[in-house]
Coordinates of C-alpha atoms in Angstrom, one line a residue:
M1 CA -16.7 -19.5 -27.7
K2 CA -14.0 -19.9 -25.1
R3 CA -12.0 -16.9 -26.2
I4 CA -14.9 -14.8 -26.2
I5 CA -16.0 -15.8 -22.8
F6 CA -12.4 -14.8 -21.4
A7 CA -12.4 -11.7 -23.6
I8 CA -15.2 -10.6 -21.6
L9 CA -13.9 -11.5 -18.5
S10 CA -10.5 -9.8 -19.3
A11 CA -12.4 -6.6 -19.9
V12 CA -13.4 -6.6 -16.5
V13 CA -11.5 -4.2 -14.1
A14 CA -10.0 -6.4 -11.7
V15 CA -8.2 -3.8 -9.4
I16 CA -10.3 -0.8 -8.3
P17 CA -9.0 0.9 -5.1
V18 CA -11.4 2.3 -2.5
I19 CA -10.3 5.2 -0.6
Q20 CA -12.0 5.4 2.7
P21 CA -11.6 8.4 4.8
F22 CA -10.9 6.1 8.2
S23 CA -8.0 3.6 8.8
T24 CA -8.9 0.2 8.6
Q25 CA -7.3 -3.2 9.2
A26 CA -7.7 -7.0 7.9
V27 CA -9.5 -9.4 9.8
N28 CA -8.9 -13.0 9.4
F29 CA -12.4 -14.6 9.1
T30 CA -12.2 -18.3 10.0
L31 CA -13.1 -21.0 7.4
K32 CA -15.4 -23.8 8.5
D33 CA -13.2 -26.3 6.4
T34 CA -9.5 -27.0 6.6
L35 CA -7.4 -26.1 3.4
N36 CA -4.9 -28.4 2.3
S37 CA -2.4 -26.0 1.1
E38 CA 0.1 -25.2 3.9
S39 CA 0.0 -21.5 3.1
A40 CA -3.0 -19.3 1.6
M41 CA -4.3 -16.1 1.3
L42 CA -7.7 -14.7 0.0
I43 CA -7.9 -11.0 -0.7
N44 CA -10.8 -8.8 -2.0
L45 CA -9.1 -6.5 -4.9
D46 CA -11.7 -3.7 -4.9
S47 CA -10.9 -2.8 -1.3
D48 CA -7.7 -4.4 -0.8
T49 CA -8.7 -6.4 2.1
V50 CA -7.1 -9.5 3.5
I51 CA -9.9 -11.7 4.5
H52 CA -8.5 -14.9 5.2
E53 CA -5.0 -16.0 5.3
K54 CA -3.1 -19.4 6.4
S55 CA 0.6 -19.1 7.4
A56 CA 0.9 -16.3 5.0
D57 CA 4.3 -15.4 6.2
T58 CA 5.8 -19.0 6.1
K59 CA 8.6 -19.4 3.4
Q60 CA 7.7 -21.6 0.5
M61 CA 9.1 -23.1 -2.8
P62 CA 7.4 -20.8 -5.5
G63 CA 8.0 -23.2 -8.3
P64 CA 7.0 -21.3 -11.8
L65 CA 5.0 -18.6 -10.0
V66 CA 8.8 -17.1 -10.2
N67 CA 7.5 -16.6 -13.7
I68 CA 5.3 -13.5 -12.6
M69 CA 8.4 -11.7 -11.4
T70 CA 10.1 -12.7 -14.7
A71 CA 7.2 -11.2 -16.4
V72 CA 7.4 -7.9 -14.6
V73 CA 11.2 -7.1 -15.1
C74 CA 10.5 -8.0 -18.8
I75 CA 7.5 -5.6 -19.3
E76 CA 9.2 -2.9 -17.4
Q77 CA 12.7 -3.2 -19.1
C78 CA 11.9 -4.2 -22.6
P79 CA 11.4 -1.1 -24.8
N80 CA 9.3 -2.7 -27.2
L81 CA 7.4 -6.2 -26.5
N82 CA 6.9 -6.4 -30.4
N83 CA 10.6 -6.8 -30.9
E84 CA 11.5 -10.3 -32.4
V85 CA 13.7 -12.7 -30.8
T86 CA 15.4 -15.8 -32.6
I87 CA 15.3 -18.9 -30.0
D88 CA 18.7 -20.5 -29.2
E89 CA 18.2 -24.0 -27.9
E90 CA 21.8 -23.4 -26.1
I91 CA 20.4 -21.0 -24.0
Y92 CA 18.4 -23.4 -21.9
S93 CA 19.8 -26.7 -22.8
Y94 CA 21.5 -27.0 -19.5
L95 CA 17.8 -27.9 -18.4
F96 CA 17.8 -31.1 -20.5
N97 CA 20.2 -32.5 -17.9
D98 CA 18.9 -31.0 -14.5
E99 CA 18.5 -33.6 -11.5
N100 CA 15.1 -32.2 -11.3
Y101 CA 14.2 -32.8 -14.9
E102 CA 10.3 -33.6 -13.8
D103 CA 9.9 -30.1 -12.9
V104 CA 11.1 -29.1 -16.5
R105 CA 8.2 -27.4 -18.3
F106 CA 8.6 -27.1 -22.3
T107 CA 6.1 -26.3 -24.7
D108 CA 5.8 -26.3 -28.7
I109 CA 8.8 -24.0 -29.2
V110 CA 11.8 -25.1 -30.9
D111 CA 15.4 -23.9 -31.6
G112 CA 15.1 -21.5 -34.6
D113 CA 11.9 -20.1 -34.1
V114 CA 11.3 -16.2 -34.2
L115 CA 8.9 -14.8 -31.6
T116 CA 8.1 -11.5 -30.2
Y117 CA 8.8 -10.9 -26.4
M118 CA 4.9 -10.7 -26.2
D119 CA 4.7 -14.0 -27.5
L120 CA 7.4 -15.5 -25.0
L121 CA 5.2 -13.8 -22.4
Y122 CA 2.3 -15.7 -23.1
A123 CA 4.1 -18.9 -23.4
M124 CA 5.7 -18.3 -20.1
M125 CA 2.4 -17.5 -18.4
L126 CA 0.1 -19.8 -19.9
T127 CA 2.4 -23.0 -20.0
S128 CA 5.4 -22.4 -17.8
S129 CA 7.6 -22.5 -20.8
M130 CA 11.2 -22.5 -19.5
E131 CA 12.2 -21.9 -23.2
A132 CA 10.2 -18.9 -23.0
S133 CA 11.6 -17.8 -19.5
E134 CA 15.2 -18.4 -20.0
T135 CA 15.3 -16.7 -23.5
I136 CA 13.5 -13.6 -21.5
A137 CA 15.8 -13.6 -19.0
Y138 CA 19.1 -14.0 -21.3
H139 CA 18.1 -11.2 -23.5
I140 CA 16.6 -8.5 -21.2
G141 CA 19.7 -9.5 -18.9
G142 CA 22.1 -8.4 -21.9
E143 CA 22.7 -12.0 -22.5
N144 CA 23.5 -12.7 -19.0
V145 CA 21.0 -14.5 -16.9
E146 CA 22.7 -13.7 -13.7
V147 CA 22.2 -10.0 -14.4
F148 CA 18.6 -10.7 -15.1
V149 CA 18.1 -12.5 -11.5
Q150 CA 19.6 -9.7 -10.0
K151 CA 17.0 -7.4 -11.6
M152 CA 14.1 -9.6 -10.1
N153 CA 15.6 -9.2 -6.8
D154 CA 16.1 -5.7 -6.9
K155 CA 12.5 -5.3 -8.0
A156 CA 11.2 -7.6 -5.1
K157 CA 13.1 -5.1 -2.8
E158 CA 11.6 -2.2 -4.3
I159 CA 8.0 -3.5 -4.0
G160 CA 8.4 -4.8 -0.2
L161 CA 8.6 -8.5 -0.6
E162 CA 10.6 -8.9 2.5
S163 CA 10.6 -12.9 2.6
T164 CA 11.3 -13.3 -1.0
H165 CA 14.5 -14.4 -3.0
F166 CA 15.2 -15.7 -6.7
T167 CA 17.7 -17.6 -8.0
N168 CA 16.6 -18.4 -11.4
A169 CA 13.7 -17.1 -13.8
T170 CA 12.3 -20.3 -14.5
G171 CA 10.9 -21.4 -11.1
M172 CA 13.1 -24.6 -11.2
Y173 CA 14.0 -26.0 -7.6
N174 CA 16.7 -24.2 -5.5
K175 CA 17.2 -24.2 -1.9
D176 CA 17.8 -20.5 -1.9
Q177 CA 15.0 -19.5 -3.9
Y178 CA 11.8 -19.2 -1.8
T179 CA 8.6 -16.6 -1.1
T180 CA 5.7 -16.5 0.8
A181 CA 1.8 -16.3 0.3
R182 CA 1.8 -12.8 1.5
D183 CA 4.6 -11.9 -0.9
M184 CA 3.2 -13.5 -3.9
A185 CA -0.2 -11.7 -3.2
K186 CA 1.7 -8.3 -2.9
L187 CA 4.0 -9.1 -6.2
T188 CA 0.6 -10.0 -8.3
K189 CA -1.2 -7.0 -7.2
Y190 CA 2.0 -4.8 -8.3
A191 CA 2.1 -6.8 -11.7
L192 CA -1.6 -6.3 -12.3
T193 CA -0.9 -2.6 -12.4
L194 CA 1.5 -2.9 -15.5
P195 CA 0.3 -2.8 -19.1
H196 CA -0.4 -6.0 -20.7
F197 CA -0.1 -8.3 -17.5
D198 CA -3.8 -8.8 -16.8
K199 CA -4.4 -9.2 -20.3
I200 CA -1.9 -11.9 -20.6
C201 CA -2.4 -13.9 -17.4
S202 CA -6.0 -14.0 -18.1
T203 CA -6.1 -15.1 -21.5
Y204 CA -7.0 -18.9 -21.9
S205 CA -5.3 -20.1 -25.2
Y206 CA -2.9 -18.1 -27.2
T207 CA -1.7 -18.7 -31.0
P208 CA 1.7 -16.7 -31.6
G209 CA 1.9 -13.6 -33.5
V210 CA 4.6 -14.6 -35.9
P211 CA 4.0 -17.8 -38.3
N212 CA 7.2 -20.2 -38.0
L213 CA 5.8 -22.2 -41.2
E214 CA 9.1 -24.3 -41.6
R215 CA 8.8 -26.0 -38.1
H216 CA 4.8 -25.4 -37.2
K217 CA 3.2 -26.2 -40.8
N218 CA -0.3 -25.1 -39.7
H219 CA 0.1 -21.8 -37.8
N220 CA -3.6 -22.1 -36.5
E221 CA -3.0 -25.1 -34.8
W222 CA 0.0 -23.7 -33.0
V223 CA -1.8 -22.7 -29.8
W224 CA -0.6 -22.5 -26.1
T225 CA -3.3 -23.3 -23.4
D226 CA -3.2 -22.1 -19.8
T227 CA -2.2 -24.7 -17.3
N228 CA -5.0 -23.5 -14.8
L229 CA -7.8 -26.0 -15.2
M230 CA -10.2 -23.4 -13.6
M231 CA -10.4 -21.6 -16.9
D232 CA -11.0 -24.9 -18.7
S233 CA -15.0 -25.1 -19.5
D234 CA -14.3 -28.9 -20.2
S235 CA -12.7 -29.5 -16.8
D236 CA -14.2 -30.7 -13.5
Y237 CA -12.3 -27.7 -12.0
Y238 CA -13.7 -25.2 -14.3
Y239 CA -15.0 -22.0 -12.2
A240 CA -16.7 -19.5 -14.0
G241 CA -15.4 -16.0 -13.4
A242 CA -11.8 -17.5 -12.6
R243 CA -8.8 -16.2 -14.7
G244 CA -4.9 -16.9 -14.6
V245 CA -2.8 -15.9 -12.9
K246 CA -0.2 -18.5 -12.8
T247 CA 0.2 -22.1 -11.7
G248 CA 3.6 -23.4 -10.5
N249 CA 4.2 -26.9 -9.5
L250 CA 7.4 -28.8 -8.1
E251 CA 7.8 -32.5 -7.3
S252 CA 9.7 -31.8 -4.0
S253 CA 7.5 -29.1 -2.5
G254 CA 3.9 -29.5 -3.9
R255 CA 1.4 -27.6 -6.1
N256 CA 0.9 -23.7 -6.0
I257 CA -1.7 -21.4 -7.7
V258 CA -2.3 -17.7 -7.6
S259 CA -5.7 -16.9 -9.5
L260 CA -8.1 -14.4 -9.6
A261 CA -12.0 -14.3 -9.9
S262 CA -14.8 -11.8 -10.7
K263 CA -18.4 -11.9 -9.9
D264 CA -21.3 -9.6 -9.5
G265 CA -18.6 -6.9 -9.5
H266 CA -16.5 -8.2 -6.8
N267 CA -13.0 -9.0 -7.6
Y268 CA -10.8 -11.6 -5.5
L269 CA -7.3 -12.9 -5.6
V270 CA -6.4 -16.2 -4.1
V271 CA -2.8 -17.6 -3.5
A272 CA -2.4 -21.2 -2.3
L273 CA 1.1 -22.4 -1.7
K274 CA 2.4 -25.9 -1.2
S275 CA -0.3 -28.4 -1.8
P276 CA 0.1 -32.0 -1.9
M277 CA 1.1 -33.5 -5.1
E278 CA -1.0 -37.1 -4.2
D279 CA -3.4 -38.2 -1.6
E280 CA -2.8 -40.7 1.2
R281 CA -3.2 -43.5 -1.4
G282 CA -0.7 -42.4 -3.8
N283 CA -3.3 -40.7 -6.1
T284 CA -2.8 -37.7 -7.9
T285 CA -4.4 -34.7 -6.6
F286 CA -5.3 -31.2 -7.5
Y287 CA -5.8 -29.8 -3.9
H288 CA -4.6 -26.3 -4.7
L289 CA -7.5 -25.9 -7.4
D290 CA -10.0 -27.4 -4.5
D291 CA -8.7 -24.7 -2.2
A292 CA -9.0 -22.0 -4.5
R293 CA -12.5 -22.8 -5.7
Y294 CA -13.6 -23.3 -2.1
L295 CA -12.1 -19.9 -1.0
F296 CA -13.6 -18.1 -4.0
N297 CA -17.2 -19.6 -3.4
W298 CA -16.9 -18.8 0.3
A299 CA -16.1 -15.1 -0.6
F300 CA -18.7 -14.7 -3.2
K301 CA -21.4 -16.4 -1.0
N302 CA -20.6 -14.7 2.5
F303 CA -19.0 -11.5 2.0
S304 CA -20.7 -8.2 1.1
Y305 CA -20.3 -4.3 1.8
Q306 CA -22.1 -3.3 5.1
V307 CA -22.5 -0.3 7.4
I308 CA -20.8 -1.3 10.3
L309 CA -21.1 2.0 12.2
A310 CA -23.5 4.9 11.0
D311 CA -22.5 8.4 11.0
T312 CA -25.8 9.2 13.1
A313 CA -25.0 6.7 15.9
E314 CA -24.5 8.3 19.1
I315 CA -21.9 6.2 20.9
G316 CA -20.6 8.3 23.8
E317 CA -21.0 11.5 25.9
L318 CA -18.3 13.9 27.4
P319 CA -19.4 16.1 30.5
V320 CA -19.3 19.8 29.7
Q321 CA -18.7 22.3 32.4
L322 CA -20.5 25.8 32.5
A323 CA -22.9 24.5 29.9
E324 CA -26.6 26.2 29.6
G325 CA -28.9 23.2 30.1
S326 CA -27.7 19.7 30.3
G327 CA -24.1 19.4 31.4
Y328 CA -22.8 16.8 28.4
V329 CA -22.3 16.5 24.7
L330 CA -23.2 13.6 22.7
A331 CA -20.5 12.2 19.8
K332 CA -20.9 10.3 17.2
P333 CA -18.8 9.2 14.0
K334 CA -17.2 12.0 11.9
E335 CA -18.1 9.5 8.8
E336 CA -20.1 6.2 8.1
V337 CA -17.8 3.1 8.2
S338 CA -18.8 0.6 5.7
L339 CA -16.6 -2.2 5.3
L340 CA -16.5 -5.8 3.6
W341 CA -18.2 -8.2 6.2
C342 CA -19.2 -11.7 6.6
N343 CA -22.9 -12.2 6.4
E344 CA -22.9 -15.1 8.8
I345 CA -21.6 -13.0 11.5
E346 CA -23.8 -10.4 13.6
L347 CA -22.8 -6.9 13.3
S348 CA -23.7 -6.7 17.2
L349 CA -20.5 -8.6 17.8
I350 CA -18.5 -5.8 16.9
N351 CA -16.9 -4.0 19.9
R352 CA -17.7 -0.4 19.5
N353 CA -16.5 0.6 23.2
N354 CA -12.8 1.3 22.8
I355 CA -13.3 4.8 22.9
T356 CA -10.2 7.4 23.3
W357 CA -11.2 11.1 24.3
Y358 CA -9.0 13.8 23.4
K359 CA -10.0 15.7 26.8
K360 CA -11.7 14.1 29.7
E361 CA -14.0 16.9 30.1
L362 CA -14.8 20.1 28.0
Q363 CA -15.9 23.5 28.8
A364 CA -18.6 25.4 27.2
P365 CA -19.1 26.5 24.3
V366 CA -18.9 23.4 22.2
K367 CA -19.6 23.6 18.5
K368 CA -21.3 20.8 16.4
G369 CA -19.0 18.8 14.8
E370 CA -16.0 19.7 16.9
P371 CA -13.6 16.6 17.3
L372 CA -13.9 15.0 20.8
G373 CA -12.1 11.8 20.2
K374 CA -11.8 8.4 18.3
V375 CA -13.3 5.1 18.3
T376 CA -11.7 1.9 17.4
L377 CA -13.9 -0.9 16.2
E378 CA -12.9 -4.7 17.1
Y379 CA -13.8 -8.0 16.3
S380 CA -12.6 -10.9 18.1
G381 CA -9.5 -9.2 19.3
E382 CA -8.7 -7.8 16.0
Q383 CA -9.2 -4.3 14.7
L384 CA -11.4 -3.1 12.0
A385 CA -11.5 0.3 11.9
T386 CA -10.6 3.7 13.6
V387 CA -12.8 6.7 13.1
E388 CA -13.0 10.3 14.7
L389 CA -15.7 11.3 17.0
I390 CA -17.2 14.6 16.9
A391 CA -20.0 16.6 18.7
V392 CA -23.7 16.1 17.7
S393 CA -24.8 19.4 18.4
D394 CA -24.0 22.7 19.9
V395 CA -23.8 23.2 23.5
E396 CA -24.0 27.1 24.6
R397 CA -22.2 28.7 27.7
S398 CA -24.1 29.6 31.0
W399 CA -23.1 33.1 31.7
S400 CA -24.2 33.1 35.3
K401 CA -22.1 29.8 35.9
Y402 CA -19.4 31.3 33.8
N403 CA -19.2 34.5 36.0
L404 CA -19.0 32.8 39.2
Y405 CA -16.7 30.2 37.9
A406 CA -14.2 33.3 36.7
A407 CA -14.5 35.0 40.4
K408 CA -14.0 31.7 42.0
M409 CA -11.1 31.0 39.5
F410 CA -9.4 34.5 39.4
P411 CA -7.2 34.0 42.6
K412 CA -6.1 30.6 41.0
S413 CA -5.4 32.5 37.5
I414 CA -2.2 33.5 36.1
W415 CA -3.5 37.3 35.7
F416 CA -4.2 37.2 39.6
K417 CA -0.7 35.9 40.2
K418 CA 0.8 38.5 37.9
A419 CA -1.1 41.5 39.6
L420 CA -0.1 40.1 42.8
T421 CA 3.6 40.2 41.8
I422 CA 3.4 43.7 40.6
S423 CA 1.5 44.8 43.7
I424 CA 4.4 43.2 46.0
M425 CA 7.2 44.8 43.6
L426 CA 5.7 48.2 43.7
C427 CA 4.8 47.8 47.3
G428 CA 8.7 47.0 47.6
I429 CA 9.8 49.7 45.6
Y430 CA 7.5 52.2 47.7
I431 CA 9.2 51.1 50.9
L432 CA 12.7 51.6 49.5
V433 CA 11.7 55.1 48.4
C434 CA 10.0 56.0 51.9
I435 CA 13.4 54.6 53.5
Y436 CA 15.2 56.7 51.3
S437 CA 13.5 59.6 51.9
Y438 CA 13.6 59.1 55.7
F439 CA 17.4 59.1 55.7
V440 CA 17.7 62.1 53.4
F441 CA 15.3 64.1 55.6
K442 CA 17.3 63.1 58.7
N443 CA 20.6 64.2 57.3
N444 CA 19.2 67.5 56.1
S445 CA 17.8 68.5 59.5
K446 CA 21.0 68.1 61.7
P447 CA 21.9 71.5 63.5
V448 CA 24.2 73.8 61.7
K449 CA 27.2 75.5 63.8
P450 CA 26.3 79.4 63.5
K451 CA 29.0 81.4 61.8
Y452 CA 29.1 85.3 63.5
A453 CA 30.1 88.1 61.0
V454 CA 32.7 90.6 62.2
P455 CA 32.1 94.2 61.1
K456 CA 35.1 95.4 59.1
I457 CA 37.0 98.4 61.1
E458 CA 39.3 100.5 59.0
S459 CA 42.6 101.1 60.2
K460 CA 43.1 104.1 62.3
N461 CA 46.2 104.8 60.3
K462 CA 44.1 105.0 57.1
K463 CA 42.0 107.7 58.8
K464 CA 44.8 110.0 59.8

């Protein structure tokens, strides 16, 4: 029956991005109760909205949450997850003598077993099997675990895990291995986009695909069960709709969990890190499960999509010069703003007065739908969304006002300045021509000394 229930839950699409035409930002809504985990995040996966976070950028020890990245590298690097691998105890035998042996997690896998990479992924994600994680790292790393760890760190850099560093594929304690709640959430969202990952981490129990009857006499009884008690219907921590993703505990740094939950078409992701292993009296506690359950209940009960700004709302006006009739134009949002919102918080508390106009005043005509500015919606000092404002209606130009304005403004216009400049230049040229003509005329009018002609007298000698 459990398998049927979780098969149905696994069929639910966990990540459905909502494309919004306006820019939005996360708001950290306040919880009524205090979380026991030192770091936490609650994210609505349908809209990729963070609705609560606590010390989300504080570095913490991930423990076996590291297996999420181990699975990512395996899925992306392994050409065929149905390829078989023979278990070699020598690959992980060093863990038998580890000083933090209390953190070692072994499952029912023994030397010589033949399993597929898919089997190993199930063993690792459901039980934190270190036989499985080390075997994956050894073979995918080309028989070199350090090469595989480098692939993990390269992938972390590629997807933007800014405060995460890996030193092993198992999750064993190492002072140089750390992450944050924000990075774990980002890693999980990425992993959910890969083939097989969602199905693997959402499975409650799994039987290996390859029988190993020499070591496991009854194959049907060779079953691995998820360590997330929220998936166990017989557990006091059972939560209907919860699935996966991974638990990861370390004696030195507490309990961690990354989990999904779906209800009524809504999907949430919880990350809770460094929850105490014991209470004040020394009793074993599972505060990380309490925190996850509390966050899921709070989200499903108190959050819904609400219209926080209608596209018909008139939220401002701008003065319009030379307008026919009223000298202003009303502004409204270009589109409706609908966000995931806490039902306990009145929408009237949202500040809609943070308006930035593109111009302080307009000049007619103004067309309906013309961009006028933008408004930023805020709550408790945090930005919710920014949406463009447009003109509600046309504003026609008054020609009588325009003609008076044009006459008044003409002396200040560039055309007037150009005409004036040209006129001055022409006047200057005219004056120069006049001066030049004057001097030419004056030179031409000076008296000319007369030249008298003497008649030619022929020589008397020639007459003779």
